[in-house]
A tleap script that builds the chain and sets N, CA, C and O, in Angstrom:
source leaprc.protein.ff14SB
mol = sequence {
  NMET LYS VAL ILE SER TYR ASP GLY LEU LEU
  GLN ALA GLU TYR VAL ASN LYS PHE ALA GLY
  ARG GLN LEU SER ILE SER VAL TYR PHE ILE
  ASP GLY LEU LEU ILE ASP THR GLY PRO ALA
  LYS MET ASN GLU LYS LEU ILE PRO LEU LEU
  ASN GLU TRP LYS ILE ASN GLU VAL ILE LEU
  THR HIE PRO ASN GLU ASP HIE THR ASP ALA
  ALA ARG TRP GLY ARG ASP ASN LYS LYS PHE
  PRO SER CTYR
}
set mol.1.N position { 111.070 -16.735 132.229 }
set mol.1.CA position { 110.456 -15.550 132.767 }
set mol.1.C position { 109.054 -15.443 132.188 }
set mol.1.O position { 108.822 -15.734 131.015 }
set mol.2.N position { 108.135 -15.022 133.028 }
set mol.2.CA position { 106.776 -14.790 132.532 }
set mol.2.C position { 106.355 -13.373 132.908 }
set mol.2.O position { 106.788 -12.833 133.927 }
set mol.3.N position { 105.512 -12.785 132.079 }
set mol.3.CA position { 104.988 -11.445 132.332 }
set mol.3.C position { 103.495 -11.578 132.583 }
set mol.3.O position { 102.763 -12.177 131.795 }
set mol.4.N position { 103.066 -11.011 133.688 }
set mol.4.CA position { 101.667 -11.072 134.107 }
set mol.4.C position { 101.136 -9.644 134.152 }
set mol.4.O position { 101.830 -8.742 134.621 }
set mol.5.N position { 99.921 -9.430 133.676 }
set mol.5.CA position { 99.313 -8.111 133.682 }
set mol.5.C position { 98.177 -8.067 134.701 }
set mol.5.O position { 97.318 -8.949 134.737 }
set mol.6.N position { 98.192 -7.021 135.527 }
set mol.6.CA position { 97.146 -6.792 136.526 }
set mol.6.C position { 96.581 -5.395 136.306 }
set mol.6.O position { 97.045 -4.441 136.930 }
set mol.7.N position { 95.601 -5.259 135.441 }
set mol.7.CA position { 94.913 -3.983 135.236 }
set mol.7.C position { 95.903 -2.823 135.037 }
set mol.7.O position { 95.808 -1.801 135.717 }
set mol.8.N position { 96.846 -2.984 134.110 }
set mol.8.CA position { 97.810 -1.930 133.805 }
set mol.8.C position { 99.166 -2.082 134.471 }
set mol.8.O position { 100.143 -1.475 134.032 }
set mol.9.N position { 99.237 -2.875 135.513 }
set mol.9.CA position { 100.503 -3.161 136.185 }
set mol.9.C position { 101.080 -4.432 135.585 }
set mol.9.O position { 100.417 -5.468 135.569 }
set mol.10.N position { 102.314 -4.361 135.090 }
set mol.10.CA position { 102.976 -5.535 134.539 }
set mol.10.C position { 103.981 -6.083 135.548 }
set mol.10.O position { 104.737 -5.325 136.156 }
set mol.11.N position { 103.984 -7.373 135.715 }
set mol.11.CA position { 104.936 -8.055 136.592 }
set mol.11.C position { 105.747 -9.029 135.738 }
set mol.11.O position { 105.185 -9.923 135.105 }
set mol.12.N position { 107.061 -8.853 135.723 }
set mol.12.CA position { 107.945 -9.812 135.065 }
set mol.12.C position { 108.557 -10.657 136.173 }
set mol.12.O position { 109.280 -10.149 137.029 }
set mol.13.N position { 108.260 -11.947 136.148 }
set mol.13.CA position { 108.689 -12.854 137.213 }
set mol.13.C position { 109.729 -13.837 136.673 }
set mol.13.O position { 109.564 -14.418 135.600 }
set mol.14.N position { 110.783 -14.003 137.429 }
set mol.14.CA position { 111.886 -14.894 137.086 }
set mol.14.C position { 112.090 -15.843 138.263 }
set mol.14.O position { 112.132 -15.402 139.412 }
set mol.15.N position { 112.215 -17.129 137.991 }
set mol.15.CA position { 112.457 -18.111 139.050 }
set mol.15.C position { 113.915 -18.550 138.953 }
set mol.15.O position { 114.362 -19.028 137.911 }
set mol.16.N position { 114.642 -18.383 140.040 }
set mol.16.CA position { 116.063 -18.701 140.095 }
set mol.16.C position { 116.287 -19.787 141.139 }
set mol.16.O position { 115.667 -19.771 142.203 }
set mol.17.N position { 117.160 -20.716 140.839 }
set mol.17.CA position { 117.517 -21.739 141.823 }
set mol.17.C position { 118.750 -21.260 142.582 }
set mol.17.O position { 119.744 -20.849 141.984 }
set mol.18.N position { 118.668 -21.321 143.895 }
set mol.18.CA position { 119.756 -20.864 144.744 }
set mol.18.C position { 119.816 -21.746 145.976 }
set mol.18.O position { 118.824 -21.886 146.691 }
set mol.19.N position { 120.963 -22.335 146.228 }
set mol.19.CA position { 121.186 -23.179 147.411 }
set mol.19.C position { 120.121 -24.271 147.533 }
set mol.19.O position { 119.632 -24.556 148.626 }
set mol.20.N position { 119.770 -24.877 146.393 }
set mol.20.CA position { 118.808 -25.966 146.405 }
set mol.20.C position { 117.359 -25.530 146.549 }
set mol.20.O position { 116.473 -26.373 146.693 }
set mol.21.N position { 117.105 -24.236 146.513 }
set mol.21.CA position { 115.738 -23.715 146.639 }
set mol.21.C position { 115.387 -22.889 145.417 }
set mol.21.O position { 116.269 -22.387 144.722 }
set mol.22.N position { 114.109 -22.752 145.160 }
set mol.22.CA position { 113.655 -21.877 144.084 }
set mol.22.C position { 113.302 -20.520 144.669 }
set mol.22.O position { 112.584 -20.420 145.664 }
set mol.23.N position { 113.820 -19.484 144.035 }
set mol.23.CA position { 113.609 -18.123 144.491 }
set mol.23.C position { 112.902 -17.352 143.383 }
set mol.23.O position { 113.423 -17.249 142.273 }
set mol.24.N position { 111.738 -16.816 143.669 }
set mol.24.CA position { 110.972 -16.043 142.697 }
set mol.24.C position { 111.349 -14.569 142.834 }
set mol.24.O position { 111.297 -14.005 143.927 }
set mol.25.N position { 111.730 -13.949 141.708 }
set mol.25.CA position { 112.143 -12.549 141.688 }
set mol.25.C position { 111.265 -11.821 140.677 }
set mol.25.O position { 111.044 -12.322 139.574 }
set mol.26.N position { 110.767 -10.650 141.042 }
set mol.26.CA position { 109.897 -9.899 140.134 }
set mol.26.C position { 110.326 -8.448 140.021 }
set mol.26.O position { 110.890 -7.870 140.951 }
set mol.27.N position { 110.045 -7.875 138.860 }
set mol.27.CA position { 110.116 -6.434 138.660 }
set mol.27.C position { 108.731 -6.018 138.176 }
set mol.27.O position { 107.999 -6.818 137.594 }
set mol.28.N position { 108.383 -4.763 138.423 }
set mol.28.CA position { 107.050 -4.277 138.101 }
set mol.28.C position { 107.148 -3.021 137.250 }
set mol.28.O position { 108.093 -2.242 137.384 }
set mol.29.N position { 106.156 -2.825 136.364 }
set mol.29.CA position { 106.128 -1.657 135.488 }
set mol.29.C position { 104.707 -1.135 135.392 }
set mol.29.O position { 103.770 -1.888 135.125 }
set mol.30.N position { 104.559 0.178 135.617 }
set mol.30.CA position { 103.256 0.827 135.466 }
set mol.30.C position { 103.467 2.305 135.145 }
set mol.30.O position { 104.266 2.980 135.794 }
set mol.31.N position { 102.755 2.796 134.153 }
set mol.31.CA position { 102.759 4.222 133.792 }
set mol.31.C position { 104.161 4.818 133.693 }
set mol.31.O position { 104.399 5.911 134.209 }
set mol.32.N position { 105.080 4.132 133.051 }
set mol.32.CA position { 106.429 4.656 132.858 }
set mol.32.C position { 107.370 4.438 134.021 }
set mol.32.O position { 108.541 4.809 133.942 }
set mol.33.N position { 106.889 3.844 135.099 }
set mol.33.CA position { 107.694 3.607 136.303 }
set mol.33.C position { 108.065 2.139 136.400 }
set mol.33.O position { 107.192 1.271 136.413 }
set mol.34.N position { 109.356 1.860 136.468 }
set mol.34.CA position { 109.862 0.516 136.701 }
set mol.34.C position { 110.214 0.407 138.177 }
set mol.34.O position { 110.972 1.223 138.701 }
set mol.35.N position { 109.666 -0.593 138.842 }
set mol.35.CA position { 109.927 -0.813 140.263 }
set mol.35.C position { 110.873 -1.996 140.372 }
set mol.35.O position { 110.501 -3.136 140.096 }
set mol.36.N position { 112.097 -1.708 140.776 }
set mol.36.CA position { 113.212 -2.648 140.855 }
set mol.36.C position { 113.662 -3.059 139.453 }
set mol.36.O position { 112.913 -2.933 138.485 }
set mol.37.N position { 114.902 -3.555 139.363 }
set mol.37.CA position { 115.456 -3.924 138.051 }
set mol.37.C position { 115.908 -5.369 137.989 }
set mol.37.O position { 116.315 -5.837 136.926 }
set mol.38.N position { 115.847 -6.085 139.096 }
set mol.38.CA position { 116.199 -7.495 139.083 }
set mol.38.C position { 117.697 -7.748 139.095 }
set mol.38.O position { 118.494 -6.817 138.978 }
set mol.39.N position { 118.080 -9.025 139.236 }
set mol.39.CA position { 119.487 -9.395 139.287 }
set mol.39.C position { 120.092 -9.534 137.889 }
set mol.39.O position { 119.374 -9.626 136.893 }
set mol.40.N position { 121.408 -9.547 137.836 }
set mol.40.CA position { 122.114 -9.703 136.559 }
set mol.40.C position { 121.709 -10.999 135.860 }
set mol.40.O position { 121.720 -11.061 134.630 }
set mol.41.N position { 121.356 -12.027 136.614 }
set mol.41.CA position { 120.952 -13.301 136.015 }
set mol.41.C position { 119.699 -13.153 135.153 }
set mol.41.O position { 119.447 -13.986 134.282 }
set mol.42.N position { 118.912 -12.101 135.388 }
set mol.42.CA position { 117.696 -11.861 134.610 }
set mol.42.C position { 117.970 -11.066 133.337 }
set mol.42.O position { 117.107 -10.997 132.462 }
set mol.43.N position { 119.159 -10.460 133.213 }
set mol.43.CA position { 119.415 -9.511 132.126 }
set mol.43.C position { 119.095 -10.064 130.745 }
set mol.43.O position { 118.478 -9.365 129.941 }
set mol.44.N position { 119.491 -11.281 130.449 }
set mol.44.CA position { 119.277 -11.837 129.112 }
set mol.44.C position { 117.801 -11.830 128.721 }
set mol.44.O position { 117.453 -11.567 127.570 }
set mol.45.N position { 116.949 -12.119 129.682 }
set mol.45.CA position { 115.508 -12.155 129.392 }
set mol.45.C position { 114.829 -10.825 129.686 }
set mol.45.O position { 113.815 -10.500 129.069 }
set mol.46.N position { 115.378 -10.045 130.629 }
set mol.46.CA position { 114.733 -8.802 131.024 }
set mol.46.C position { 115.047 -7.645 130.085 }
set mol.46.O position { 114.178 -6.804 129.850 }
set mol.47.N position { 116.245 -7.574 129.548 }
set mol.47.CA position { 116.624 -6.437 128.709 }
set mol.47.C position { 115.697 -6.259 127.502 }
set mol.47.O position { 115.363 -5.119 127.179 }
set mol.48.N position { 115.266 -7.327 126.818 }
set mol.48.CA position { 114.285 -7.097 125.744 }
set mol.48.C position { 113.002 -6.426 126.248 }
set mol.48.O position { 112.425 -5.600 125.540 }
set mol.49.N position { 112.551 -6.763 127.449 }
set mol.49.CA position { 111.366 -6.097 128.022 }
set mol.49.C position { 111.667 -4.637 128.330 }
set mol.49.O position { 110.850 -3.759 128.053 }
set mol.50.N position { 112.846 -4.374 128.906 }
set mol.50.CA position { 113.209 -2.992 129.235 }
set mol.50.C position { 113.298 -2.144 127.966 }
set mol.50.O position { 112.977 -0.956 127.992 }
set mol.51.N position { 113.728 -2.740 126.866 }
set mol.51.CA position { 113.755 -2.016 125.593 }
set mol.51.C position { 112.353 -1.777 125.047 }
set mol.51.O position { 112.116 -0.779 124.366 }
set mol.52.N position { 111.437 -2.666 125.333 }
set mol.52.CA position { 110.052 -2.564 124.853 }
set mol.52.C position { 109.243 -1.568 125.687 }
set mol.52.O position { 108.465 -0.784 125.145 }
set mol.53.N position { 109.431 -1.604 127.005 }
set mol.53.CA position { 108.677 -0.723 127.900 }
set mol.53.C position { 109.183 0.712 127.788 }
set mol.53.O position { 110.386 0.931 127.646 }
set mol.54.N position { 108.295 1.677 127.850 }
set mol.54.CA position { 108.663 3.092 127.795 }
set mol.54.C position { 108.906 3.589 129.225 }
set mol.54.O position { 108.027 4.164 129.866 }
set mol.55.N position { 110.116 3.346 129.691 }
set mol.55.CA position { 110.484 3.644 131.078 }
set mol.55.C position { 110.926 5.095 131.198 }
set mol.55.O position { 111.795 5.552 130.456 }
set mol.56.N position { 110.317 5.819 132.143 }
set mol.56.CA position { 110.701 7.201 132.420 }
set mol.56.C position { 111.616 7.307 133.636 }
set mol.56.O position { 112.493 8.169 133.692 }
set mol.57.N position { 111.402 6.427 134.601 }
set mol.57.CA position { 112.218 6.430 135.813 }
set mol.57.C position { 112.110 5.084 136.518 }
set mol.57.O position { 111.231 4.271 136.232 }
set mol.58.N position { 113.038 4.879 137.453 }
set mol.58.CA position { 113.108 3.616 138.180 }
set mol.58.C position { 113.153 3.898 139.670 }
set mol.58.O position { 113.862 4.794 140.128 }
set mol.59.N position { 112.396 3.130 140.408 }
set mol.59.CA position { 112.459 3.152 141.869 }
set mol.59.C position { 113.056 1.824 142.308 }
set mol.59.O position { 112.568 0.761 141.924 }
set mol.60.N position { 114.115 1.883 143.116 }
set mol.60.CA position { 114.731 0.680 143.680 }
set mol.60.C position { 114.281 0.589 145.129 }
set mol.60.O position { 114.563 1.486 145.923 }
set mol.61.N position { 113.590 -0.479 145.477 }
set mol.61.CA position { 112.990 -0.570 146.807 }
set mol.61.C position { 114.012 -0.742 147.914 }
set mol.61.O position { 113.807 -0.262 149.029 }
set mol.62.N position { 115.118 -1.424 147.617 }
set mol.62.CA position { 116.222 -1.549 148.577 }
set mol.62.C position { 117.449 -2.068 147.840 }
set mol.62.O position { 117.322 -2.593 146.734 }
set mol.63.N position { 118.647 -1.931 148.434 }
set mol.63.CA position { 119.882 -2.144 147.680 }
set mol.63.C position { 120.382 -3.579 147.562 }
set mol.63.O position { 121.588 -3.781 147.422 }
set mol.64.N position { 119.527 -4.566 147.612 }
set mol.64.CA position { 119.975 -5.947 147.407 }
set mol.64.C position { 120.145 -6.227 145.915 }
set mol.64.O position { 119.424 -5.668 145.090 }
set mol.65.N position { 121.092 -7.085 145.575 }
set mol.65.CA position { 121.427 -7.413 144.188 }
set mol.65.C position { 120.214 -7.883 143.399 }
set mol.65.O position { 120.098 -7.563 142.216 }
set mol.66.N position { 119.321 -8.623 144.010 }
set mol.66.CA position { 118.169 -9.140 143.272 }
set mol.66.C position { 117.139 -8.055 142.950 }
set mol.66.O position { 116.172 -8.319 142.235 }
set mol.67.N position { 117.332 -6.848 143.464 }
set mol.67.CA position { 116.429 -5.732 143.183 }
set mol.67.C position { 117.072 -4.646 142.328 }
set mol.67.O position { 116.360 -3.843 141.724 }
set mol.68.N position { 118.410 -4.603 142.263 }
set mol.68.CA position { 119.086 -3.434 141.699 }
set mol.68.C position { 120.089 -3.698 140.585 }
set mol.68.O position { 120.575 -2.740 139.985 }
set mol.69.N position { 120.417 -4.923 140.285 }
set mol.69.CA position { 121.581 -5.195 139.439 }
set mol.69.C position { 121.485 -4.656 138.019 }
set mol.69.O position { 122.511 -4.286 137.449 }
set mol.70.N position { 120.306 -4.597 137.427 }
set mol.70.CA position { 120.185 -4.095 136.058 }
set mol.70.C position { 120.050 -2.571 136.000 }
set mol.70.O position { 119.908 -2.014 134.911 }
set mol.71.N position { 120.089 -1.893 137.133 }
set mol.71.CA position { 119.965 -0.433 137.151 }
set mol.71.C position { 121.102 0.226 136.370 }
set mol.71.O position { 120.876 1.212 135.669 }
set mol.72.N position { 122.303 -0.298 136.479 }
set mol.72.CA position { 123.437 0.270 135.737 }
set mol.72.C position { 123.199 0.150 134.231 }
set mol.72.O position { 123.467 1.091 133.484 }
set mol.73.N position { 122.693 -1.011 133.780 }
set mol.73.CA position { 122.388 -1.171 132.359 }
set mol.73.C position { 121.393 -0.104 131.917 }
set mol.73.O position { 121.575 0.520 130.872 }
set mol.74.N position { 120.356 0.106 132.695 }
set mol.74.CA position { 119.348 1.109 132.353 }
set mol.74.C position { 119.910 2.511 132.308 }
set mol.74.O position { 119.592 3.287 131.407 }
set mol.75.N position { 120.741 2.837 133.271 }
set mol.75.CA position { 121.351 4.167 133.301 }
set mol.75.C position { 122.251 4.373 132.087 }
set mol.75.O position { 122.203 5.427 131.453 }
set mol.76.N position { 123.073 3.377 131.759 }
set mol.76.CA position { 124.038 3.500 130.668 }
set mol.76.C position { 123.406 3.396 129.285 }
set mol.76.O position { 123.866 4.055 128.353 }
set mol.77.N position { 122.363 2.583 129.130 }
set mol.77.CA position { 121.803 2.311 127.814 }
set mol.77.C position { 120.477 3.021 127.524 }
set mol.77.O position { 120.218 3.402 126.383 }
set mol.78.N position { 119.661 3.195 128.522 }
set mol.78.CA position { 118.346 3.823 128.327 }
set mol.78.C position { 118.281 5.223 128.909 }
set mol.78.O position { 117.344 5.970 128.629 }
set mol.79.N position { 119.266 5.585 129.716 }
set mol.79.CA position { 119.386 6.929 130.306 }
set mol.79.C position { 118.236 7.281 131.239 }
set mol.79.O position { 117.939 8.462 131.421 }
set mol.80.N position { 117.575 6.280 131.840 }
set mol.80.CA position { 116.518 6.617 132.779 }
set mol.80.C position { 117.098 6.787 134.180 }
set mol.80.O position { 118.015 6.063 134.568 }
set mol.81.N position { 116.563 7.745 134.940 }
set mol.81.CA position { 117.071 7.966 136.299 }
set mol.81.C position { 116.572 6.876 137.256 }
set mol.81.O position { 115.476 6.338 137.098 }
set mol.82.N position { 117.392 6.576 138.232 }
set mol.82.CA position { 117.034 5.597 139.266 }
set mol.82.C position { 117.037 6.283 140.619 }
set mol.82.O position { 117.916 7.090 140.920 }
set mol.83.N position { 116.046 5.952 141.428 }
set mol.83.CA position { 115.936 6.525 142.771 }
set mol.83.C position { 115.838 5.433 143.784 }
set mol.83.O position { 115.737 5.708 144.980 }
savepdb mol mol.pdb
quit
């Protein structure tokens, strides 16, 4: 996983192999807002970032597993609301 900064916007990008193809998955963080939470496969590398970032709330763009799977971890462990 790599983290890229764009003038205050952080992008955590994870590359996953699926069905013989590489699939790039990203979550974004800016001003206390986490946009998507990524798939469970990202948890090992993403959770340290989620603990580091001061997250106030989460927006899930749509209900696919690659966008929402870590939302439960955040709700249970960090107590941030998800919308």
